[in-house]
Short mmCIF file of C-alpha atoms and ligand atoms in Angstrom, two decimals:
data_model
loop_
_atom_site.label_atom_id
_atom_site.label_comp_id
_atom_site.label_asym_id
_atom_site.label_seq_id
_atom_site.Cartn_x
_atom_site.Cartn_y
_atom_site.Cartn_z
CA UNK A 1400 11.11 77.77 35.88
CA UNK A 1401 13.76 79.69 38.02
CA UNK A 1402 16.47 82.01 36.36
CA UNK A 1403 19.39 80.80 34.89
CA UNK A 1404 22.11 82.50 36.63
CA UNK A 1405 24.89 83.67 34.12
CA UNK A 1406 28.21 82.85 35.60
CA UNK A 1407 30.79 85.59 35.24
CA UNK A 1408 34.11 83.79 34.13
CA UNK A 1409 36.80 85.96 34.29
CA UNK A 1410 39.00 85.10 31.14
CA UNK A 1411 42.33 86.70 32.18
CA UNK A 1412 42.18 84.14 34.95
CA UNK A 1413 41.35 81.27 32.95
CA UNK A 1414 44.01 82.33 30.40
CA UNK A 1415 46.82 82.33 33.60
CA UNK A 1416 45.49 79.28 35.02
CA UNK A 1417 46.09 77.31 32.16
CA UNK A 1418 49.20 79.41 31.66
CA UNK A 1419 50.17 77.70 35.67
CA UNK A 1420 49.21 74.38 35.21
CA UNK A 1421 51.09 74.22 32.04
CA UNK A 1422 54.12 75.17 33.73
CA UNK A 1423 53.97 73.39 37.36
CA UNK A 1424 53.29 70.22 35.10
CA UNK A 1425 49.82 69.76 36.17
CA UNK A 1426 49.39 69.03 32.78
CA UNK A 1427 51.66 67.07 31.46
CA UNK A 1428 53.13 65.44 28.34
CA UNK A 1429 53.73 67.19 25.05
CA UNK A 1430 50.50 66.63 23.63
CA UNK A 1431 48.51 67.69 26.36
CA UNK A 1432 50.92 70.93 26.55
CA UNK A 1433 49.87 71.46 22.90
CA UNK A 1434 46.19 71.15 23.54
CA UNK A 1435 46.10 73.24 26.83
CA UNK A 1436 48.12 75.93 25.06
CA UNK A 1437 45.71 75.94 21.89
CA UNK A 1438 42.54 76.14 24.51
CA UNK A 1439 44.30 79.19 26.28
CA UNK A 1440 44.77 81.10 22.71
CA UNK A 1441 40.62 81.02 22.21
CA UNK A 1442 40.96 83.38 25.73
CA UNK A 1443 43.97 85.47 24.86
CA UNK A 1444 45.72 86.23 21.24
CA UNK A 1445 47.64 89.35 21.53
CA UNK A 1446 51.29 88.98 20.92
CA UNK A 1447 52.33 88.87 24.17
CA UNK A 1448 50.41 86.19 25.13
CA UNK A 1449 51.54 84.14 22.60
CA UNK A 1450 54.68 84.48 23.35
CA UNK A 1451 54.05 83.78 26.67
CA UNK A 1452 52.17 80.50 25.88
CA UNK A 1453 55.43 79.31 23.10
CA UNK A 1454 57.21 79.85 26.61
CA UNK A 1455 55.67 77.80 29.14
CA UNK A 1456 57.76 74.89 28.57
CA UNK A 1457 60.91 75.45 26.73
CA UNK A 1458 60.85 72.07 24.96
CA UNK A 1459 57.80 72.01 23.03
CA UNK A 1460 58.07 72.66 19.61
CA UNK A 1461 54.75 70.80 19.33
CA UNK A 1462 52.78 73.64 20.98
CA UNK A 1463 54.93 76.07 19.17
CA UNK A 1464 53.54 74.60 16.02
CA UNK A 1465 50.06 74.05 16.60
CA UNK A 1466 49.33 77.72 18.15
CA UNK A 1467 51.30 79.46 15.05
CA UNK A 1468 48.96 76.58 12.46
CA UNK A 1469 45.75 78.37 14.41
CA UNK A 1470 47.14 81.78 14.76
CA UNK A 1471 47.12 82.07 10.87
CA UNK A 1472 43.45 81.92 10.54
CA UNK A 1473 41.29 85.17 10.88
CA UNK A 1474 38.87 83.22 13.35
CA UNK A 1475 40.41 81.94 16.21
CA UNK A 1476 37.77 79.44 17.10
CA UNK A 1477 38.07 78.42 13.91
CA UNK A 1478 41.64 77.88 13.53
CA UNK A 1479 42.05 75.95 17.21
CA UNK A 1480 39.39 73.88 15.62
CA UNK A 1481 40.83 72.84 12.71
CA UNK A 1482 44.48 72.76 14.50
CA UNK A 1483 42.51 70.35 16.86
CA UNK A 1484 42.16 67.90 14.12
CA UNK A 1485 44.96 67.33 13.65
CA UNK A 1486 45.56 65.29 16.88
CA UNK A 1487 42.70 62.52 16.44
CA UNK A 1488 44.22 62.02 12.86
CA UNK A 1489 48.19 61.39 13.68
CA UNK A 1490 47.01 59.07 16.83
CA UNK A 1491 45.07 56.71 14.19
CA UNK A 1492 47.85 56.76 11.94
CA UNK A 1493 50.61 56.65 14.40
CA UNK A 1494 48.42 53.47 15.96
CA UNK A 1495 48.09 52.07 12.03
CA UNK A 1496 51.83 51.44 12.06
CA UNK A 1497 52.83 50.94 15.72
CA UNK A 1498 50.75 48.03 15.56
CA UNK A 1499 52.95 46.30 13.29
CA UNK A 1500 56.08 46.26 15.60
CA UNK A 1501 53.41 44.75 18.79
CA UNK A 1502 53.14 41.26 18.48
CA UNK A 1503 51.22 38.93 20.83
CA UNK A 1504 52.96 37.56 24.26
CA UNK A 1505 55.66 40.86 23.67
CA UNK A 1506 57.52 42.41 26.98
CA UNK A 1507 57.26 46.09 26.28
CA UNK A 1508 59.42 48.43 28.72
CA UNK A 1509 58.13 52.09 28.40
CA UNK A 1510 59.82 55.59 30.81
CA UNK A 1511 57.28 58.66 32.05
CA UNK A 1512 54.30 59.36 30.39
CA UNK A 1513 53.44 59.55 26.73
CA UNK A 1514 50.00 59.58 25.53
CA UNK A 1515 51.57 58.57 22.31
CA UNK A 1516 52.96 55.47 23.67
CA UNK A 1517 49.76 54.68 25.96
CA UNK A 1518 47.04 54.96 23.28
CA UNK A 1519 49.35 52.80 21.09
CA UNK A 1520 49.44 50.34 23.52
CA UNK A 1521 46.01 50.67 24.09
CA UNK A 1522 45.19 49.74 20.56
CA UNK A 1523 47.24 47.19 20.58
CA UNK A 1524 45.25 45.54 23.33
CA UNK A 1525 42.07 46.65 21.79
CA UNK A 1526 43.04 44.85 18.85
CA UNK A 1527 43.60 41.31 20.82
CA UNK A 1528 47.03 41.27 21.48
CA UNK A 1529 48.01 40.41 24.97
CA UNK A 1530 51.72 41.47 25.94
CA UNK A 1531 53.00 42.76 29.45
CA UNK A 1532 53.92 46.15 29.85
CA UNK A 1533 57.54 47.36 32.04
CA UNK A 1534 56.76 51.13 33.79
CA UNK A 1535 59.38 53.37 35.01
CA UNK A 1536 57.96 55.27 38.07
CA UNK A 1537 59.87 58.54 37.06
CA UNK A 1538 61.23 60.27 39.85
CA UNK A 1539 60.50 63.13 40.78
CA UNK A 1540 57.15 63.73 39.84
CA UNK A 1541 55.97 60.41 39.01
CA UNK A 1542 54.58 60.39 35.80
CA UNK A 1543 55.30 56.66 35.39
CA UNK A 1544 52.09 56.20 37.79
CA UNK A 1545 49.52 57.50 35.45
CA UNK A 1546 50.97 55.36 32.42
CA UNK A 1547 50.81 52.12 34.89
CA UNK A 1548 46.88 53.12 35.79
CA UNK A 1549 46.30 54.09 32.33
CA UNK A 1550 47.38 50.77 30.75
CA UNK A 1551 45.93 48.70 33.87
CA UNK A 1552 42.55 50.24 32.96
CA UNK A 1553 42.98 49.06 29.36
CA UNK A 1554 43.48 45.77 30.73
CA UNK A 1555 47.00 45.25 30.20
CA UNK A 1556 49.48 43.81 32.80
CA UNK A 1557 51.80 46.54 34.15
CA UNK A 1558 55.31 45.90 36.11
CA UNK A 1559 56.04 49.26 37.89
CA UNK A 1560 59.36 49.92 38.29
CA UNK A 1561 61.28 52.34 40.98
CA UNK A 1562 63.78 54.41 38.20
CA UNK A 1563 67.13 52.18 39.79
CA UNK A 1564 64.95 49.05 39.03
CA UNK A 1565 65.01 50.15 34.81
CA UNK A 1566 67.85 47.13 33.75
CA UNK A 1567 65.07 44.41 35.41
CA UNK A 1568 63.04 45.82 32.41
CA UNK A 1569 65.03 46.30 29.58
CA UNK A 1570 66.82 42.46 29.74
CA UNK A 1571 63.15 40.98 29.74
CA UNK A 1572 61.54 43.45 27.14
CA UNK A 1573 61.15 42.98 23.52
CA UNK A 1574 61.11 46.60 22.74
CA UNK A 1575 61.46 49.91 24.52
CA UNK A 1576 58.95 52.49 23.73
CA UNK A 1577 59.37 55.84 24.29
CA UNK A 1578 57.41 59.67 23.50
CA UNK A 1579 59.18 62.97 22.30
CA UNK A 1580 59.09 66.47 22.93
CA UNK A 1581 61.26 67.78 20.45
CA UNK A 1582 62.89 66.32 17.39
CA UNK A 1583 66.17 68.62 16.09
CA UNK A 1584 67.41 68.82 12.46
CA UNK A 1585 70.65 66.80 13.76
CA UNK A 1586 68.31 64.13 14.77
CA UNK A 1587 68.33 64.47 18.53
CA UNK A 1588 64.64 63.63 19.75
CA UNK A 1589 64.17 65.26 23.29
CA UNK A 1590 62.23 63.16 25.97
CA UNK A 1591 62.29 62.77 29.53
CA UNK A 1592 65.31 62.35 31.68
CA UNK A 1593 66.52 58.80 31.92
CA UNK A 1594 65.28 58.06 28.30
CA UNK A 1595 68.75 58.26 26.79
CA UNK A 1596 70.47 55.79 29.76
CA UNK A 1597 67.71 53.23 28.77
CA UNK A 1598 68.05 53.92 24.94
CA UNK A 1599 71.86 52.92 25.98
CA UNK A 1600 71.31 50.02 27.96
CA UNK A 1601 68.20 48.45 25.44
CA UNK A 1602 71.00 48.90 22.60
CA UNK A 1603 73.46 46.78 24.98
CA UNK A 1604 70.93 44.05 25.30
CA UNK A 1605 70.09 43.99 22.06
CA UNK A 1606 66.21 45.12 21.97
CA UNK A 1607 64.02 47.03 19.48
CA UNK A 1608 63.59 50.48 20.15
CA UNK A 1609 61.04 53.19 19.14
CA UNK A 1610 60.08 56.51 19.41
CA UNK A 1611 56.10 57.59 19.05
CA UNK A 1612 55.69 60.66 18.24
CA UNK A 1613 53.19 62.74 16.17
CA UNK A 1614 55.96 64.20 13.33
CA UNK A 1615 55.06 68.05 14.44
CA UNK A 1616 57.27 67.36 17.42
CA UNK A 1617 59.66 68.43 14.64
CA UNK A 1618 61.12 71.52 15.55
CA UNK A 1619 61.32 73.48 12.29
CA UNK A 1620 63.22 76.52 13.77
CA UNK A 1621 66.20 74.24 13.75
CA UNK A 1622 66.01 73.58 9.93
CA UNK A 1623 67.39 77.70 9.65
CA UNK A 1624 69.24 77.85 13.05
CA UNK A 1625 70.55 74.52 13.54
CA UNK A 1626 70.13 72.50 16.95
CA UNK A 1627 69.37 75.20 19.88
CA UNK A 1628 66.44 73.28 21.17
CA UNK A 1629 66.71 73.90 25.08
CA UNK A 1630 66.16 71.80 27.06
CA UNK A 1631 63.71 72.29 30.39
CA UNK A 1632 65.63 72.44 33.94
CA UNK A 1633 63.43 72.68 36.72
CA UNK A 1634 63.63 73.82 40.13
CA UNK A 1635 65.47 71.36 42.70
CA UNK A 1636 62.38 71.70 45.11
CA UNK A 1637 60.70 69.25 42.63
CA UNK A 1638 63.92 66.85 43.50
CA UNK A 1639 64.31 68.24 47.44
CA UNK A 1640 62.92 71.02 49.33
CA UNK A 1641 66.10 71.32 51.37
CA UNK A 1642 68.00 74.14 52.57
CA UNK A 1643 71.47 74.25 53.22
CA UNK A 1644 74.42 76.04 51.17
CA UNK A 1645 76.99 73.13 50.36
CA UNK A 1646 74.22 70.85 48.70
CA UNK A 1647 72.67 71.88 45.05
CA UNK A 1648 70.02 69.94 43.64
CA UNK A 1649 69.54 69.18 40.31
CA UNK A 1650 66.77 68.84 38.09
CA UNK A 1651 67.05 68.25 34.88
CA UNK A 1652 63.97 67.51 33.02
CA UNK A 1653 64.66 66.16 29.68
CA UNK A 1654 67.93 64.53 27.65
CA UNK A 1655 68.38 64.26 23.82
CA UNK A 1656 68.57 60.51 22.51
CA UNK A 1657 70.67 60.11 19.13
CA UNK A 1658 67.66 59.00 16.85
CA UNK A 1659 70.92 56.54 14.79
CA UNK A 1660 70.91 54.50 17.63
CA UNK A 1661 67.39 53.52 17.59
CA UNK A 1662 65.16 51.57 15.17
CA UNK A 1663 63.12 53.96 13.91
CA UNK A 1664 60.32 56.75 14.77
CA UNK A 1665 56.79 55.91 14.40
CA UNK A 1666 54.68 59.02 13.36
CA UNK A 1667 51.69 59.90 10.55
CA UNK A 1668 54.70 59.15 8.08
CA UNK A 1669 55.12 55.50 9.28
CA UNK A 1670 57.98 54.04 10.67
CA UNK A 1671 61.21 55.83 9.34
CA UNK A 1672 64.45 56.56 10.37
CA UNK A 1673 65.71 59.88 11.22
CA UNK A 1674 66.90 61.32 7.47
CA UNK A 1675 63.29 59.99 5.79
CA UNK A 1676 61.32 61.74 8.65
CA UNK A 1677 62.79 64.98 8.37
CA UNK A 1678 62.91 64.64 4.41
CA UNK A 1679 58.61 63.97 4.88
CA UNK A 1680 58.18 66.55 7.18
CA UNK A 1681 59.56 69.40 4.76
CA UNK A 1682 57.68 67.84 2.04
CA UNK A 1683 54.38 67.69 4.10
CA UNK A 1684 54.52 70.26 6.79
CA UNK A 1685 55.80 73.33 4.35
CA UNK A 1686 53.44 75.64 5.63
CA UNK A 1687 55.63 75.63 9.28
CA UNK A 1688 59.03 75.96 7.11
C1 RUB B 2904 56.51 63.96 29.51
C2 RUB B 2904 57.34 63.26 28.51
C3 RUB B 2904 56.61 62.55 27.40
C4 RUB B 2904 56.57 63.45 26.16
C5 RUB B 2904 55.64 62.88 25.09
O1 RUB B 2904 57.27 64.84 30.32
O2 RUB B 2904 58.56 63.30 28.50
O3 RUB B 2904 57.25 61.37 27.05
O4 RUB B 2904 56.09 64.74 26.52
O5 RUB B 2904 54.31 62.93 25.55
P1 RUB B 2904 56.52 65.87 31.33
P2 RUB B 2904 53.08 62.73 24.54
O6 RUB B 2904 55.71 65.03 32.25
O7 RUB B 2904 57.60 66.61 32.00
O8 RUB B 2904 55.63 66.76 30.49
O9 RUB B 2904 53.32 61.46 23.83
O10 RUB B 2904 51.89 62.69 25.46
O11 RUB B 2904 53.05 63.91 23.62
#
């Protein structure tokens, strides 16, 4: 039998890859954020690197809760793992009651990407129900594409929609789904840009509208400091690489939506309005208080 050759991975560089693909959105969503950040804490633990890795996206009070949950334990490996847990849970129980607002033949209209959103939907099909599912494309990095390929491969039919095509979907839908990346203590639940227009416009046309979310999208910092949740602005060259001194582009990644004006939030809690989630999550989640 020949030798094994040991491969020499350097560490530091896996830490700052991770680190880079976190931040150029290479991988994407909250949840994956969360994961990717927890992975890159087995690597590096020191203070600075934590900090570094709360950083990486400024709206993520997910990963900001799962990296100070594993951070607590002695062993590292050991607290990622049990952090890690937690994910597998909160999707089965978010799916338990997201299931009861799917009903067969429904138009669902969804924005971007939330793994939240597509594994509920993907349940939902799993479990018999056939429905027909509205995608924005979400300009400008197009995040809309892997939801439409993600729920195609579940065997669900997808209607992709440019951004400017959105109303199309929201008069035929039944209800508009949508993910978070941060939930405030005022009850403003951070997701993409463009969520907040189409939480407007689904209101206007009178449609149900959800948000599904694991609850430690809470932000619990903002229990003490009040709402100063910030909000990520990117660079324009993710809009348009162009060069010239009279024309600023902007790119601004996320918007708060009012959680009163929509039906409820579906989390591990159930489905609840704003006041009962926050009043569960101190009651549950004490240890991030
Ligand atoms: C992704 C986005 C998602 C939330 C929730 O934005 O806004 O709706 O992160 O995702 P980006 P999940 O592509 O800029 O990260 O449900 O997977 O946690």
């Amino acid at each position: 039998m020949g030798k094994v050759k040991k491969r020499n991975v350097n560490f530091n560089s896996k830490f700052e890859s991770i680190c880079r693909d976190i931040k150029t959105v290479k991988i994407q969503g909250a949840t994956n954020v969360a994961k990717a950040a927890l992975e890159a804490l087995k690597i590096r633990r020191d203070k600075q690197s934590l900090k570094i890795l709360k950083n990486l996206r400024p709206t993520e009070p997910l990963t900001r809760n799962m990296l100070k949950f594993a951070n607590a334990f002695e062993d590292i490996n050991q607290g990622v793992r049990e952090a890690t847990l937690y994910f597998p849970w909160a999707d089965y129980m978010i799916n338990y009651y997201g299931l009861k607002v799917i009903k067969n033949n429904d138009k669902i209209m969804t924005h971007c990407h939330s793994s939240n959103v597509v594994k509920l939907l993907t349940a939902a099909r799993n479990s018999g129900r056939k429905f027909e599912v509205y995608v924005t494309e979400t300009r400008p990095l197009f995040q809309g594409r892997k939801t439409a390929l993600d729920l195609a491969k579940a065997g669900i039919k997808v209607y992709y929609l440019t951004d400017l095509q959105a109303r199309i979907g929201l008069k035929k839908c039944d209800i508009f789904l949508f993910g978070a990346d941060a939930i405030t203590v005022d009850g403003s639940i951070a997701n993409k840009i463009g969520t907040e227009l189409f939480v407007d416009l689904a209101k206007q046309y009178n449609k149900k509208i959800y948000c599904v979310t694991q609850a430690l999208k809470f932000d619990p910092e903002t229990l003490k400091e009040g709402h100063k949740e910030k909000l990520d602005i990117r660079d324009g060259k993710e809009v348009w690489d162009i060069k010239n001194k009279n024309i600023e582009v902007l790119n601004n990644a996320f918007e708060f939506v009012k959680a009163e004006k929509i039906d409820g939030i579906i989390s591990e809690f159930g489905i609840k309005k704003i006041n009962d989630f926050i009043n569960t999550f101190k009651k549950h989640y004490k240890f991030l208080l």
